Amino acid sequence: MIRSLRVVDFRCFESLALSVPEGGGVFTGSNAQGKTSILEAVCLLVRLHSPRSHRMSTMSRVAGPGGFGIAGEAWGMERRIRWARRTGMDFAVDAEERPSHGDYLADGGLLVWMGNEDLELVRGSGEVRRRYLDFMGSQFEAGYRRALSRYRRAVKAKNLLLKDSRNRDAEIESYEAVMLESAKVLTATRARLVSLLVPAAAEFQREIAGREEKVVLEYRPAGGEDLVAALEQARDKERRQRQSLVGPHRDDLVLSLNGLAAGDFASEGQQRTLALALKLAQGRVLAECRGQQPVWLIDDIFGELDVNRRNAVLRVLPEDAQKWITTTHLDWLDAAKGLGRMGKFEVSGGVCREE
């Protein structure tokens, strides 16, 4: 699916060029050598998204010229993105410039990112779970990313107006109209995704845990069934607190295990299993609904899993999907079904060598 990757002045890499077989690649090395940055570069190239930072400037090599470039052959197309401090980001596919994020992503592929930070899906705040739904939603529904961007801009503008001591009600209502329009896309897509995730997450939880555990996922929109009424009811409180209190930016995905809140009552092992189940479910839903397997970017999770959970994850990962895996050691690889056709790479000090 992704045949090659090239980067210039990205993170710790002055330059990198590698070709990856159909099965994917396993990248080994000590911590802080650049393994995760390779996966991050793939995520940016395919989805214009970094799971590590929202600021492009932090991804530019410290000793570099103030920008970076990422390119590669993905799904039979030559894709390229560049970012520069002075000019921002530009994109091209098969040497043809694309004018916007949406145009670039329209014919891109699918991704699932798995990392140890996924434990925050269960333990963390609602913002973490919203990001999970948003990353999935932008790959599931063509208009989702645009609706999310419009909604965020409208909320930001509304919050600025709420902080103004003058009466700005008319302007606030105009931004709420944009919020309401975009919210329809966001809430409908999120509700649909959660309904599809429920059976898959329950199945993967059972497979990885090795026993029956009741998993419940509940999409809880902050505006309830009627966002218009919720905005009206919250108006006085929003004026007092000077911030927008209802809408998709406050939605949550409520997780329970065996009838109890997973973040509060599940053991660490159960929480880690549920986080894995959520990401595996994400991959299955995307594959079934979009008709193609996503590429799996798996960042150093196997060292944190006991043997039973590790083997269970390896067993349920789609054998025909391409996987990019980072790890500090290869002791587990012999038991990994379908990973024998993957390339092996060693990463050290910002240099990647094929073994």
Short mmCIF file of C-alpha atoms in Angstrom, two decimals:
data_model
loop_
_atom_site.label_atom_id
_atom_site.label_comp_id
_atom_site.label_asym_id
_atom_site.label_seq_id
_atom_site.Cartn_x
_atom_site.Cartn_y
_atom_site.Cartn_z
CA MET A 1 0.00 0.00 0.00
CA ILE A 2 2.84 2.37 0.86
CA ARG A 3 5.87 1.46 -1.22
CA SER A 4 8.35 4.17 -0.27
CA LEU A 5 8.98 7.01 2.15
CA ARG A 6 11.34 9.97 1.85
CA VAL A 7 11.80 12.76 4.37
CA VAL A 8 14.00 15.84 4.59
CA ASP A 9 14.65 17.82 7.79
CA PHE A 10 11.89 16.04 9.68
CA ARG A 11 12.36 15.54 13.43
CA CYS A 12 15.81 13.98 13.92
CA PHE A 13 16.20 13.01 10.24
CA GLU A 14 18.25 15.24 7.98
CA SER A 15 17.21 12.88 5.20
CA LEU A 16 15.66 9.43 4.90
CA ALA A 17 14.77 7.25 1.93
CA LEU A 18 13.43 3.74 2.26
CA SER A 19 11.40 1.21 0.29
CA VAL A 20 9.01 -1.04 2.14
CA PRO A 21 7.60 -4.40 0.99
CA GLU A 22 3.89 -5.06 0.66
CA GLY A 23 3.72 -6.54 4.15
CA GLY A 24 5.25 -3.46 5.76
CA GLY A 25 8.29 -2.91 7.93
CA VAL A 26 9.58 -3.59 11.44
CA PHE A 27 11.78 -0.81 12.81
CA THR A 28 14.03 -1.71 15.73
CA GLY A 29 16.28 0.41 17.88
CA SER A 30 16.68 1.95 21.31
CA ASN A 31 14.37 4.67 22.53
CA ALA A 32 14.71 8.24 21.19
CA GLN A 33 16.45 7.17 17.97
CA GLY A 34 13.74 8.17 15.49
CA LYS A 35 11.51 5.07 15.16
CA THR A 36 8.28 6.82 16.08
CA SER A 37 9.16 9.75 13.81
CA ILE A 38 9.08 7.39 10.81
CA LEU A 39 5.52 6.37 11.64
CA GLU A 40 4.60 10.00 12.28
CA ALA A 41 5.93 10.93 8.83
CA VAL A 42 3.69 8.27 7.25
CA CYS A 43 0.69 9.60 9.18
CA LEU A 44 1.38 13.13 7.97
CA LEU A 45 1.92 12.03 4.38
CA VAL A 46 -1.33 10.06 4.25
CA ARG A 47 -3.68 11.97 6.60
CA LEU A 48 -1.98 15.37 7.19
CA HIS A 49 -2.20 14.52 10.87
CA SER A 50 0.36 13.97 13.61
CA PRO A 51 -0.61 11.98 16.70
CA ARG A 52 2.24 13.67 18.57
CA SER A 53 1.81 17.41 17.97
CA HIS A 54 -0.59 19.99 16.51
CA ARG A 55 2.26 22.40 15.74
CA MET A 56 4.14 21.85 12.49
CA SER A 57 7.10 23.87 13.75
CA THR A 58 7.90 21.22 16.36
CA MET A 59 8.39 18.61 13.61
CA SER A 60 11.04 20.57 11.72
CA ARG A 61 14.60 19.43 12.43
CA VAL A 62 16.15 21.71 15.03
CA ALA A 63 19.31 22.33 12.99
CA GLY A 64 17.38 22.55 9.72
CA PRO A 65 16.28 25.55 7.64
CA GLY A 66 12.86 25.94 9.26
CA GLY A 67 10.76 23.49 7.30
CA PHE A 68 10.44 19.85 6.26
CA GLY A 69 9.34 17.67 3.37
CA ILE A 70 7.74 14.22 3.22
CA ALA A 71 7.06 12.22 0.07
CA GLY A 72 6.40 8.65 -0.99
CA GLU A 73 4.50 6.26 -3.19
CA ALA A 74 1.20 5.40 -1.54
CA TRP A 75 -1.70 3.51 -3.13
CA GLY A 76 -0.08 3.81 -6.54
CA MET A 77 0.32 7.60 -6.35
CA GLU A 78 3.33 9.77 -5.66
CA ARG A 79 2.30 11.99 -2.76
CA ARG A 80 4.24 14.93 -1.34
CA ILE A 81 3.78 17.49 1.42
CA ARG A 82 6.04 20.38 2.41
CA TRP A 83 5.92 22.77 5.32
CA ALA A 84 7.90 25.97 5.70
CA ARG A 85 7.77 28.47 8.51
CA ARG A 86 7.20 31.41 6.17
CA THR A 87 4.81 29.88 3.64
CA GLY A 88 2.97 27.13 5.52
CA MET A 89 2.02 23.81 3.95
CA ASP A 90 1.58 22.78 0.35
CA PHE A 91 0.67 19.40 -1.17
CA ALA A 92 0.96 17.56 -4.45
CA VAL A 93 -0.17 14.20 -5.87
CA ASP A 94 1.60 12.84 -8.94
CA ALA A 95 3.33 16.24 -9.30
CA GLU A 96 -0.03 18.05 -9.42
CA GLU A 97 -0.51 20.71 -6.77
CA ARG A 98 -3.58 20.26 -4.57
CA PRO A 99 -5.10 23.55 -3.34
CA SER A 100 -6.48 22.40 0.02
CA HIS A 101 -6.34 19.76 2.72
CA GLY A 102 -9.62 18.29 1.48
CA ASP A 103 -8.43 18.02 -2.11
CA TYR A 104 -5.27 16.28 -0.99
CA LEU A 105 -7.10 13.80 1.24
CA ALA A 106 -9.88 13.02 -1.25
CA ASP A 107 -7.98 10.15 -2.89
CA GLY A 108 -5.70 9.21 0.00
CA GLY A 109 -5.68 5.99 1.96
CA LEU A 110 -6.72 4.88 5.43
CA LEU A 111 -4.66 4.62 8.62
CA VAL A 112 -4.92 3.25 12.14
CA TRP A 113 -2.38 4.41 14.74
CA MET A 114 -1.72 2.23 17.80
CA GLY A 115 0.59 3.38 20.60
CA ASN A 116 1.05 3.13 24.34
CA GLU A 117 -0.62 6.51 24.73
CA ASP A 118 -3.88 4.80 23.68
CA LEU A 119 -4.38 3.92 27.35
CA GLU A 120 -5.58 7.53 27.70
CA LEU A 121 -8.61 6.57 25.60
CA VAL A 122 -9.86 4.82 28.72
CA ARG A 123 -8.23 6.84 31.50
CA GLY A 124 -8.09 10.30 29.97
CA SER A 125 -10.47 13.17 29.39
CA GLY A 126 -13.25 13.35 26.83
CA GLU A 127 -10.94 15.29 24.53
CA VAL A 128 -8.86 12.14 23.93
CA ARG A 129 -11.92 10.14 22.92
CA ARG A 130 -13.18 12.96 20.71
CA ARG A 131 -9.83 12.92 18.88
CA TYR A 132 -10.26 9.17 18.40
CA LEU A 133 -13.68 9.70 16.83
CA ASP A 134 -12.49 12.68 14.78
CA PHE A 135 -9.50 10.83 13.28
CA MET A 136 -11.81 8.00 12.34
CA GLY A 137 -14.63 10.28 11.19
CA SER A 138 -12.37 12.19 8.79
CA GLN A 139 -11.60 8.88 7.05
CA PHE A 140 -15.18 7.61 7.21
CA GLU A 141 -17.22 10.58 5.95
CA ALA A 142 -16.02 12.86 3.15
CA GLY A 143 -17.46 16.04 4.67
CA TYR A 144 -16.44 15.36 8.25
CA ARG A 145 -13.09 17.14 8.28
CA ARG A 146 -14.53 20.29 6.71
CA ALA A 147 -17.46 20.31 9.16
CA LEU A 148 -15.06 19.86 12.08
CA SER A 149 -12.85 22.72 10.89
CA ARG A 150 -15.83 25.05 10.41
CA TYR A 151 -17.24 24.10 13.81
CA ARG A 152 -13.95 24.73 15.61
CA ARG A 153 -13.54 28.15 14.00
CA ALA A 154 -17.09 29.11 14.95
CA VAL A 155 -16.62 27.99 18.58
CA LYS A 156 -13.35 29.92 18.82
CA ALA A 157 -15.03 33.06 17.51
CA LYS A 158 -18.00 32.62 19.84
CA ASN A 159 -15.70 32.23 22.85
CA LEU A 160 -13.90 35.46 21.98
CA LEU A 161 -17.24 37.28 21.77
CA LEU A 162 -18.37 35.83 25.10
CA LYS A 163 -15.29 37.35 26.72
CA ASP A 164 -16.22 40.80 25.42
CA SER A 165 -17.90 42.98 28.07
CA ARG A 166 -20.17 44.51 25.43
CA ASN A 167 -23.40 42.89 24.22
CA ARG A 168 -22.46 40.76 21.19
CA ASP A 169 -25.57 38.56 21.10
CA ALA A 170 -26.33 39.09 17.41
CA GLU A 171 -22.81 38.08 16.40
CA ILE A 172 -22.84 35.13 18.78
CA GLU A 173 -26.07 33.87 17.22
CA SER A 174 -24.56 34.09 13.73
CA TYR A 175 -21.67 31.88 14.80
CA GLU A 176 -24.06 29.51 16.52
CA ALA A 177 -25.82 29.08 13.18
CA VAL A 178 -22.52 27.84 11.71
CA MET A 179 -22.01 25.61 14.75
CA LEU A 180 -25.47 24.08 14.33
CA GLU A 181 -24.97 23.38 10.64
CA SER A 182 -21.61 21.69 11.18
CA ALA A 183 -22.78 19.88 14.31
CA LYS A 184 -25.35 17.95 12.27
CA VAL A 185 -22.54 16.27 10.30
CA LEU A 186 -20.36 15.69 13.36
CA THR A 187 -23.00 14.21 15.66
CA ALA A 188 -24.60 12.04 12.97
CA THR A 189 -21.22 10.61 11.93
CA ARG A 190 -20.05 10.06 15.50
CA ALA A 191 -23.29 8.29 16.43
CA ARG A 192 -23.01 6.06 13.36
CA LEU A 193 -19.38 5.23 14.11
CA VAL A 194 -20.09 4.29 17.70
CA SER A 195 -22.94 2.00 16.66
CA LEU A 196 -20.52 0.21 14.30
CA LEU A 197 -17.71 0.10 16.86
CA VAL A 198 -19.77 -1.56 19.60
CA PRO A 199 -19.86 -5.17 18.30
CA ALA A 200 -16.28 -5.06 17.01
CA ALA A 201 -14.88 -3.66 20.28
CA ALA A 202 -16.76 -6.30 22.30
CA GLU A 203 -15.38 -9.07 20.10
CA PHE A 204 -11.78 -7.83 20.33
CA GLN A 205 -12.04 -7.30 24.08
CA ARG A 206 -13.09 -10.95 24.43
CA GLU A 207 -10.33 -12.18 22.09
CA ILE A 208 -7.53 -10.28 23.83
CA ALA A 209 -8.75 -10.80 27.40
CA GLY A 210 -9.41 -14.49 26.80
CA ARG A 211 -12.73 -14.32 28.64
CA GLU A 212 -16.17 -12.80 28.30
CA GLU A 213 -16.33 -9.16 29.43
CA LYS A 214 -19.29 -6.88 28.83
CA VAL A 215 -18.16 -3.80 26.90
CA VAL A 216 -20.53 -0.86 26.46
CA LEU A 217 -19.74 2.20 24.34
CA GLU A 218 -22.18 5.10 24.64
CA TYR A 219 -21.97 8.22 22.50
CA ARG A 220 -23.02 11.12 24.68
CA PRO A 221 -23.56 14.39 22.73
CA ALA A 222 -23.10 17.44 24.96
CA GLY A 223 -26.15 19.09 23.41
CA GLY A 224 -28.41 16.11 23.91
CA GLU A 225 -31.11 15.38 21.37
CA ASP A 226 -31.82 19.06 20.62
CA LEU A 227 -28.74 21.26 20.31
CA VAL A 228 -30.82 24.36 19.51
CA ALA A 229 -32.69 24.03 22.82
CA ALA A 230 -29.46 23.21 24.67
CA LEU A 231 -27.79 26.37 23.38
CA GLU A 232 -30.75 28.46 24.49
CA GLN A 233 -30.82 26.87 27.94
CA ALA A 234 -27.07 27.37 28.39
CA ARG A 235 -27.04 31.01 27.23
CA ASP A 236 -26.99 32.69 30.66
CA LYS A 237 -24.47 30.24 32.05
CA GLU A 238 -22.21 30.73 29.02
CA ARG A 239 -22.31 34.50 29.54
CA ARG A 240 -21.29 34.07 33.17
CA GLN A 241 -18.50 31.59 32.44
CA ARG A 242 -17.54 33.31 29.16
CA GLN A 243 -17.19 30.12 27.17
CA SER A 244 -19.27 27.82 24.97
CA LEU A 245 -20.53 24.94 27.10
CA VAL A 246 -22.61 22.75 24.78
CA GLY A 247 -22.00 21.21 21.39
CA PRO A 248 -19.77 18.58 19.76
CA HIS A 249 -16.63 20.11 21.32
CA ARG A 250 -17.95 18.78 24.66
CA ASP A 251 -19.19 15.37 23.43
CA ASP A 252 -17.87 12.19 25.01
CA LEU A 253 -17.63 8.48 24.34
CA VAL A 254 -18.52 6.79 27.62
CA LEU A 255 -16.80 3.44 28.19
CA SER A 256 -17.96 0.83 30.66
CA LEU A 257 -16.73 -2.66 31.40
CA ASN A 258 -18.89 -5.22 33.18
CA GLY A 259 -21.34 -2.49 34.15
CA LEU A 260 -18.78 -0.11 35.68
CA ALA A 261 -16.97 2.96 34.36
CA ALA A 262 -13.83 1.56 32.71
CA GLY A 263 -11.64 4.55 33.58
CA ASP A 264 -12.48 4.34 37.28
CA PHE A 265 -12.97 0.67 38.08
CA ALA A 266 -11.24 -1.52 35.47
CA SER A 267 -7.79 -2.90 36.25
CA GLU A 268 -4.80 -1.61 34.30
CA GLY A 269 -4.77 -4.82 32.27
CA GLN A 270 -8.46 -4.46 31.44
CA GLN A 271 -7.98 -0.81 30.50
CA ARG A 272 -5.06 -1.62 28.24
CA THR A 273 -7.08 -4.41 26.61
CA LEU A 274 -10.03 -2.08 26.03
CA ALA A 275 -7.76 0.54 24.44
CA LEU A 276 -6.40 -2.12 22.07
CA ALA A 277 -9.92 -3.32 21.32
CA LEU A 278 -11.01 0.22 20.40
CA LYS A 279 -8.16 0.63 17.91
CA LEU A 280 -8.68 -2.83 16.41
CA ALA A 281 -12.39 -2.05 16.10
CA GLN A 282 -11.52 1.22 14.37
CA GLY A 283 -9.53 -0.68 11.75
CA ARG A 284 -12.30 -3.21 11.13
CA VAL A 285 -15.02 -0.56 10.75
CA LEU A 286 -12.91 1.46 8.31
CA ALA A 287 -12.06 -1.64 6.27
CA GLU A 288 -15.66 -2.84 6.08
CA CYS A 289 -17.19 0.55 5.33
CA ARG A 290 -14.54 1.87 2.94
CA GLY A 291 -13.76 -1.41 1.18
CA GLN A 292 -10.00 -1.34 1.76
CA GLN A 293 -7.65 -2.26 4.57
CA PRO A 294 -6.04 0.65 6.41
CA VAL A 295 -2.31 0.73 6.95
CA TRP A 296 -1.50 -0.04 10.58
CA LEU A 297 1.08 2.17 12.33
CA ILE A 298 1.97 0.30 15.52
CA ASP A 299 4.31 2.18 17.82
CA ASP A 300 6.19 0.03 20.33
CA ILE A 301 3.16 -1.56 21.98
CA PHE A 302 4.38 -5.15 22.13
CA GLY A 303 6.98 -4.55 24.82
CA GLU A 304 4.21 -3.31 27.14
CA LEU A 305 1.99 -6.38 26.69
CA ASP A 306 2.16 -9.71 28.44
CA VAL A 307 2.63 -12.76 26.24
CA ASN A 308 -1.05 -13.68 26.10
CA ARG A 309 -2.24 -10.22 25.10
CA ARG A 310 0.62 -9.80 22.62
CA ASN A 311 -0.16 -13.08 20.91
CA ALA A 312 -3.86 -12.26 20.85
CA VAL A 313 -3.23 -8.89 19.17
CA LEU A 314 -0.95 -10.49 16.60
CA ARG A 315 -3.61 -13.12 15.94
CA VAL A 316 -6.43 -10.65 15.26
CA LEU A 317 -4.49 -8.08 13.22
CA PRO A 318 -5.59 -8.42 9.57
CA GLU A 319 -3.02 -10.63 7.90
CA ASP A 320 -3.44 -8.94 4.51
CA ALA A 321 -2.98 -5.39 5.83
CA GLN A 322 0.31 -3.53 5.62
CA LYS A 323 1.86 -2.86 9.03
CA TRP A 324 4.62 -0.47 10.11
CA ILE A 325 5.82 -1.57 13.54
CA THR A 326 8.39 -0.07 15.89
CA THR A 327 9.96 -2.09 18.68
CA THR A 328 13.08 -2.18 20.83
CA HIS A 329 13.57 -5.91 20.28
CA LEU A 330 12.42 -8.74 18.00
CA ASP A 331 11.94 -11.53 20.52
CA TRP A 332 8.21 -11.66 19.83
CA LEU A 333 8.46 -11.72 16.04
CA ASP A 334 8.73 -15.49 15.63
CA ALA A 335 5.18 -15.85 16.94
CA ALA A 336 3.83 -13.15 14.64
CA LYS A 337 1.70 -14.75 11.96
CA GLY A 338 1.96 -13.01 8.61
CA LEU A 339 4.87 -10.74 9.57
CA GLY A 340 7.55 -12.81 7.89
CA ARG A 341 7.13 -10.86 4.64
CA MET A 342 7.88 -7.55 6.32
CA GLY A 343 11.13 -5.63 5.83
CA LYS A 344 13.48 -5.29 8.80
CA PHE A 345 15.10 -1.94 9.54
CA GLU A 346 17.41 -0.69 12.28
CA VAL A 347 17.07 2.92 13.43
CA SER A 348 19.87 4.65 15.33
CA GLY A 349 20.70 8.32 15.76
CA GLY A 350 18.40 9.52 13.02
CA VAL A 351 19.69 6.94 10.51
CA CYS A 352 17.59 4.03 9.19
CA ARG A 353 19.32 0.99 7.69
CA GLU A 354 17.72 -2.09 6.14
CA GLU A 355 18.88 -5.31 7.79
#
